[in-house]
């Protein structure tokens, strides 16, 4: 594709630079929001697991002089059960925050193009296409120094794809943690109709359900296949999950193995260098 004429490029470039800067500013802030929610969810999950394991073994504990106090085990178990529900609700709240952060990142990744507005006395650019044949990418011209707009988009897509994959894992883990509190709850999610939201309604209405549907509808990078996800969410409802398994779950929450943090930092540095005019690394 040929680059546009110098005059056209000079008019297009400031608008494209503004869109790219705004998009990556959103990407940065939403990554921070995700990280904050992730840290809080790990703390809530750790407290939830500790309570669940203590509650599991409460009946076999040697309570010493407290053993003869009337119904102390039942009262303690009931109190711990209420605390578990609160921690589970906190987990869901943080999951909602991460869904919103990812949705905002996805929207930002799609908002970098600068389209020429309809012909008029002044040439202007916007986020929405209005002139036939205008792809909004400046025909491949560099946005700042060397990188065309398509490279900024691909880098954003790569980043968003990591978070989308991690979100699928967090949904699986949330259902496993939920089974600690509600072992008889329906073990799968159904996103084909509104029945799926009922499993979250006791905590926060249908916010998470709406957010997931909205995110899935907009996603083009890694499609969140809810039918496949539903088939994979088979919990061991009749089995007692070992303590070690929950340690693995907590480690998975903490590490976020699907998010290559080194690559994320490389992408962020590459974009910053390009925007500031410093020599940039290769995108690959």
Short mmCIF file of C-alpha atoms in Angstrom, two decimals:
data_model
loop_
_atom_site.label_atom_id
_atom_site.label_comp_id
_atom_site.label_asym_id
_atom_site.label_seq_id
_atom_site.Cartn_x
_atom_site.Cartn_y
_atom_site.Cartn_z
CA UNK A 1 0.00 0.00 0.00
CA UNK A 2 1.38 3.37 -0.92
CA UNK A 3 1.81 6.08 1.63
CA UNK A 4 -0.44 9.08 1.33
CA UNK A 5 0.82 12.33 -0.03
CA UNK A 6 2.86 14.50 2.28
CA UNK A 7 0.07 17.00 2.81
CA UNK A 8 -2.50 14.34 3.62
CA UNK A 9 -0.09 12.57 5.97
CA UNK A 10 0.64 15.81 7.80
CA UNK A 11 -3.07 16.32 8.38
CA UNK A 12 -3.71 12.69 9.39
CA UNK A 13 -0.73 12.23 11.68
CA UNK A 14 -1.68 14.60 14.56
CA UNK A 15 -5.11 12.98 14.88
CA UNK A 16 -3.61 9.49 14.74
CA UNK A 17 -1.00 10.42 17.33
CA UNK A 18 -3.70 11.71 19.63
CA UNK A 19 -5.76 8.53 19.25
CA UNK A 20 -2.76 6.27 19.80
CA UNK A 21 -1.63 8.20 22.87
CA UNK A 22 -5.12 8.11 24.37
CA UNK A 23 -5.51 4.40 23.65
CA UNK A 24 -2.23 3.44 25.27
CA UNK A 25 -2.92 5.68 28.25
CA UNK A 26 -6.13 3.68 28.78
CA UNK A 27 -4.22 0.42 28.33
CA UNK A 28 -1.77 1.50 31.02
CA UNK A 29 -4.39 2.60 33.54
CA UNK A 30 -6.54 -0.49 33.02
CA UNK A 31 -3.54 -2.78 33.44
CA UNK A 32 -2.97 -1.08 36.79
CA UNK A 33 -6.64 -1.57 37.69
CA UNK A 34 -6.40 -5.26 36.77
CA UNK A 35 -3.26 -5.68 38.90
CA UNK A 36 -4.91 -4.03 41.89
CA UNK A 37 -7.97 -6.27 41.61
CA UNK A 38 -5.74 -9.31 41.14
CA UNK A 39 -3.83 -8.59 44.34
CA UNK A 40 -7.04 -8.10 46.32
CA UNK A 41 -8.60 -11.27 44.88
CA UNK A 42 -5.56 -13.31 45.91
CA UNK A 43 -5.87 -12.06 49.48
CA UNK A 44 -9.59 -12.86 49.56
CA UNK A 45 -9.04 -16.30 48.03
CA UNK A 46 -6.30 -17.11 50.54
CA UNK A 47 -8.53 -16.17 53.46
CA UNK A 48 -11.40 -18.17 51.94
CA UNK A 49 -9.29 -21.31 51.52
CA UNK A 50 -7.85 -21.05 55.03
CA UNK A 51 -11.34 -20.74 56.50
CA UNK A 52 -12.65 -23.63 54.43
CA UNK A 53 -9.84 -25.96 55.47
CA UNK A 54 -10.19 -24.98 59.13
CA UNK A 55 -13.91 -25.57 58.90
CA UNK A 56 -13.37 -28.94 57.20
CA UNK A 57 -11.21 -30.25 60.04
CA UNK A 58 -13.00 -28.48 62.89
CA UNK A 59 -14.90 -31.58 63.99
CA UNK A 60 -11.68 -33.58 64.39
CA UNK A 61 -9.69 -30.90 66.22
CA UNK A 62 -8.69 -31.30 69.84
CA UNK A 63 -10.33 -28.28 71.46
CA UNK A 64 -8.97 -28.97 74.93
CA UNK A 65 -10.98 -27.31 77.68
CA UNK A 66 -13.37 -25.88 75.09
CA UNK A 67 -14.49 -29.34 74.06
CA UNK A 68 -17.27 -29.45 76.65
CA UNK A 69 -18.76 -26.06 75.78
CA UNK A 70 -22.16 -26.55 74.24
CA UNK A 71 -22.26 -26.62 70.44
CA UNK A 72 -19.03 -24.67 70.12
CA UNK A 73 -18.04 -26.48 66.94
CA UNK A 74 -21.41 -25.80 65.31
CA UNK A 75 -21.30 -22.12 66.25
CA UNK A 76 -17.73 -21.72 65.05
CA UNK A 77 -18.54 -23.50 61.79
CA UNK A 78 -21.56 -21.28 61.17
CA UNK A 79 -19.53 -18.13 61.80
CA UNK A 80 -16.75 -19.28 59.48
CA UNK A 81 -19.37 -20.08 56.85
CA UNK A 82 -20.60 -16.48 56.92
CA UNK A 83 -17.03 -15.22 56.61
CA UNK A 84 -16.49 -17.50 53.64
CA UNK A 85 -19.53 -16.02 51.90
CA UNK A 86 -18.13 -12.52 52.37
CA UNK A 87 -14.75 -13.48 50.94
CA UNK A 88 -16.42 -15.21 48.01
CA UNK A 89 -18.43 -12.06 47.32
CA UNK A 90 -15.19 -10.05 47.42
CA UNK A 91 -13.68 -12.45 44.90
CA UNK A 92 -16.59 -11.90 42.56
CA UNK A 93 -16.37 -8.14 42.98
CA UNK A 94 -12.71 -8.18 41.96
CA UNK A 95 -13.51 -10.46 39.04
CA UNK A 96 -16.07 -7.89 37.90
CA UNK A 97 -13.38 -5.20 38.13
CA UNK A 98 -11.07 -7.28 35.95
CA UNK A 99 -13.79 -7.90 33.40
CA UNK A 100 -14.37 -4.14 33.20
CA UNK A 101 -10.64 -3.46 32.90
CA UNK A 102 -10.31 -5.96 30.08
CA UNK A 103 -13.37 -4.56 28.33
CA UNK A 104 -11.84 -1.07 28.47
CA UNK A 105 -8.52 -2.36 27.15
CA UNK A 106 -10.27 -4.09 24.30
CA UNK A 107 -12.18 -0.94 23.40
CA UNK A 108 -8.99 1.14 23.55
CA UNK A 109 -7.17 -1.29 21.28
CA UNK A 110 -9.81 -0.66 18.62
CA UNK A 111 -9.84 3.15 18.89
CA UNK A 112 -6.48 4.14 17.38
CA UNK A 113 -7.48 4.77 13.79
CA UNK A 114 -8.12 8.32 12.56
CA UNK A 115 -10.75 8.53 9.83
CA UNK A 116 -11.21 11.51 7.60
CA UNK A 117 -14.56 13.20 8.06
CA UNK A 118 -16.91 14.00 5.18
CA UNK A 119 -15.60 16.53 2.71
CA UNK A 120 -16.07 20.09 3.85
CA UNK A 121 -14.24 23.41 4.07
CA UNK A 122 -11.96 21.91 6.75
CA UNK A 123 -10.33 18.48 6.75
CA UNK A 124 -11.02 16.82 10.09
CA UNK A 125 -10.50 13.35 11.54
CA UNK A 126 -12.54 11.21 13.93
CA UNK A 127 -12.80 7.67 15.36
CA UNK A 128 -15.61 6.65 13.00
CA UNK A 129 -15.24 5.96 9.25
CA UNK A 130 -17.26 8.27 7.02
CA UNK A 131 -15.37 8.48 3.72
CA UNK A 132 -15.44 5.45 1.45
CA UNK A 133 -12.04 3.83 1.01
CA UNK A 134 -10.49 5.46 4.08
CA UNK A 135 -9.05 2.74 6.34
CA UNK A 136 -8.03 5.25 9.00
CA UNK A 137 -4.43 4.01 9.05
CA UNK A 138 -2.83 6.72 6.96
CA UNK A 139 -2.17 4.15 4.23
CA UNK A 140 0.65 2.71 6.31
CA UNK A 141 2.44 5.96 7.09
CA UNK A 142 4.38 6.11 10.39
CA UNK A 143 2.35 7.53 13.24
CA UNK A 144 5.32 8.96 15.14
CA UNK A 145 8.76 7.96 13.91
CA UNK A 146 8.88 4.56 12.23
CA UNK A 147 5.97 2.33 13.26
CA UNK A 148 2.71 2.36 11.28
CA UNK A 149 -0.62 2.29 13.06
CA UNK A 150 -1.12 -1.40 12.29
CA UNK A 151 1.86 -2.28 14.51
CA UNK A 152 0.40 -0.35 17.46
CA UNK A 153 -2.85 -2.28 16.96
CA UNK A 154 -1.10 -5.65 16.79
CA UNK A 155 0.86 -4.92 19.96
CA UNK A 156 -2.36 -3.98 21.75
CA UNK A 157 -4.06 -7.12 20.43
CA UNK A 158 -1.20 -9.26 21.72
CA UNK A 159 -1.52 -7.70 25.15
CA UNK A 160 -5.30 -8.01 25.31
CA UNK A 161 -5.12 -11.66 24.24
CA UNK A 162 -3.05 -12.49 27.32
CA UNK A 163 -5.63 -10.95 29.64
CA UNK A 164 -8.51 -12.67 27.86
CA UNK A 165 -6.87 -16.06 28.36
CA UNK A 166 -6.18 -15.27 32.00
CA UNK A 167 -9.80 -14.26 32.52
CA UNK A 168 -10.95 -17.72 31.42
CA UNK A 169 -8.68 -19.26 34.06
CA UNK A 170 -9.97 -16.91 36.75
CA UNK A 171 -13.55 -17.90 35.96
CA UNK A 172 -12.65 -21.55 36.39
CA UNK A 173 -10.90 -20.84 39.68
CA UNK A 174 -13.81 -18.75 40.97
CA UNK A 175 -16.17 -21.68 40.46
CA UNK A 176 -13.78 -23.96 42.33
CA UNK A 177 -13.65 -21.49 45.23
CA UNK A 178 -17.43 -21.18 45.10
CA UNK A 179 -17.70 -24.94 45.57
CA UNK A 180 -15.98 -24.50 48.94
CA UNK A 181 -18.88 -22.36 50.11
CA UNK A 182 -21.74 -23.88 48.12
CA UNK A 183 -20.79 -27.50 47.35
CA UNK A 184 -24.26 -28.27 45.98
CA UNK A 185 -24.34 -25.34 43.54
CA UNK A 186 -24.74 -26.01 39.83
CA UNK A 187 -21.22 -26.95 38.65
CA UNK A 188 -21.41 -25.36 35.20
CA UNK A 189 -22.17 -22.00 33.66
CA UNK A 190 -24.67 -21.61 30.87
CA UNK A 191 -24.09 -18.48 28.81
CA UNK A 192 -26.55 -19.39 26.09
CA UNK A 193 -29.40 -17.68 27.90
CA UNK A 194 -30.13 -15.64 31.01
CA UNK A 195 -30.06 -18.70 33.25
CA UNK A 196 -26.31 -18.27 33.47
CA UNK A 197 -26.60 -15.10 35.53
CA UNK A 198 -28.56 -16.80 38.29
CA UNK A 199 -25.39 -18.36 39.63
CA UNK A 200 -23.99 -14.92 40.45
CA UNK A 201 -27.23 -13.15 41.36
CA UNK A 202 -26.99 -13.82 45.10
CA UNK A 203 -23.83 -11.72 45.21
CA UNK A 204 -24.20 -8.79 42.83
CA UNK A 205 -27.12 -9.08 40.50
CA UNK A 206 -26.29 -9.69 36.85
CA UNK A 207 -23.38 -7.27 36.44
CA UNK A 208 -20.80 -9.95 35.78
CA UNK A 209 -23.06 -11.80 33.36
CA UNK A 210 -23.74 -8.66 31.34
CA UNK A 211 -20.06 -7.77 31.37
CA UNK A 212 -19.03 -11.18 30.09
CA UNK A 213 -21.58 -11.17 27.29
CA UNK A 214 -20.56 -7.65 26.30
CA UNK A 215 -16.87 -8.57 26.35
CA UNK A 216 -17.41 -11.77 24.37
CA UNK A 217 -19.45 -9.93 21.74
CA UNK A 218 -16.64 -7.40 21.17
CA UNK A 219 -13.75 -9.85 21.25
CA UNK A 220 -12.03 -10.75 17.99
CA UNK A 221 -8.56 -11.68 19.24
CA UNK A 222 -9.21 -14.77 21.37
CA UNK A 223 -12.90 -15.55 21.32
CA UNK A 224 -14.18 -16.57 24.73
CA UNK A 225 -16.03 -19.72 23.67
CA UNK A 226 -18.61 -20.02 26.44
CA UNK A 227 -19.90 -23.34 25.12
CA UNK A 228 -16.44 -24.85 25.47
CA UNK A 229 -15.95 -23.15 28.81
CA UNK A 230 -19.23 -24.54 30.06
CA UNK A 231 -18.18 -28.06 29.08
CA UNK A 232 -14.89 -27.68 30.94
CA UNK A 233 -16.44 -26.47 34.19
CA UNK A 234 -17.03 -29.92 35.67
CA UNK A 235 -16.42 -29.72 39.38
CA UNK A 236 -15.75 -32.71 41.61
CA UNK A 237 -18.96 -32.22 43.58
CA UNK A 238 -18.77 -35.63 45.24
CA UNK A 239 -15.07 -35.50 46.01
CA UNK A 240 -13.12 -33.63 48.65
CA UNK A 241 -10.51 -31.52 46.91
CA UNK A 242 -7.11 -31.99 48.61
CA UNK A 243 -5.44 -29.12 50.43
CA UNK A 244 -2.56 -29.23 47.95
CA UNK A 245 -4.92 -28.59 45.04
CA UNK A 246 -6.11 -25.34 46.59
CA UNK A 247 -2.49 -24.30 47.04
CA UNK A 248 -2.08 -24.78 43.30
CA UNK A 249 -5.20 -22.65 42.70
CA UNK A 250 -3.85 -19.87 44.89
CA UNK A 251 -0.49 -20.01 43.13
CA UNK A 252 -2.27 -19.74 39.77
CA UNK A 253 -4.10 -16.63 41.00
CA UNK A 254 -0.88 -15.07 42.21
CA UNK A 255 1.36 -15.88 39.25
CA UNK A 256 -1.12 -15.22 36.39
CA UNK A 257 0.78 -17.60 34.14
CA UNK A 258 -1.12 -16.53 31.00
CA UNK A 259 0.19 -12.97 31.29
CA UNK A 260 3.79 -12.70 30.13
CA UNK A 261 4.80 -9.74 32.27
CA UNK A 262 8.21 -9.43 30.63
CA UNK A 263 6.60 -9.21 27.20
CA UNK A 264 4.06 -6.71 28.53
CA UNK A 265 6.89 -4.48 29.73
CA UNK A 266 8.69 -4.87 26.39
CA UNK A 267 5.56 -3.76 24.54
CA UNK A 268 5.03 -0.80 26.88
CA UNK A 269 8.65 0.29 26.52
CA UNK A 270 8.51 -0.09 22.74
CA UNK A 271 5.40 2.08 22.49
CA UNK A 272 6.83 4.71 24.85
CA UNK A 273 10.11 4.87 22.93
CA UNK A 274 8.26 5.31 19.64
CA UNK A 275 6.09 8.08 21.07
CA UNK A 276 9.04 9.95 22.56
CA UNK A 277 11.31 9.53 19.56
CA UNK A 278 13.85 7.24 21.23
CA UNK A 279 15.22 4.32 19.18
CA UNK A 280 12.60 1.56 19.49
CA UNK A 281 13.06 -2.20 19.70
CA UNK A 282 11.70 -4.50 17.03
CA UNK A 283 7.99 -5.35 17.57
CA UNK A 284 8.76 -9.09 17.33
#
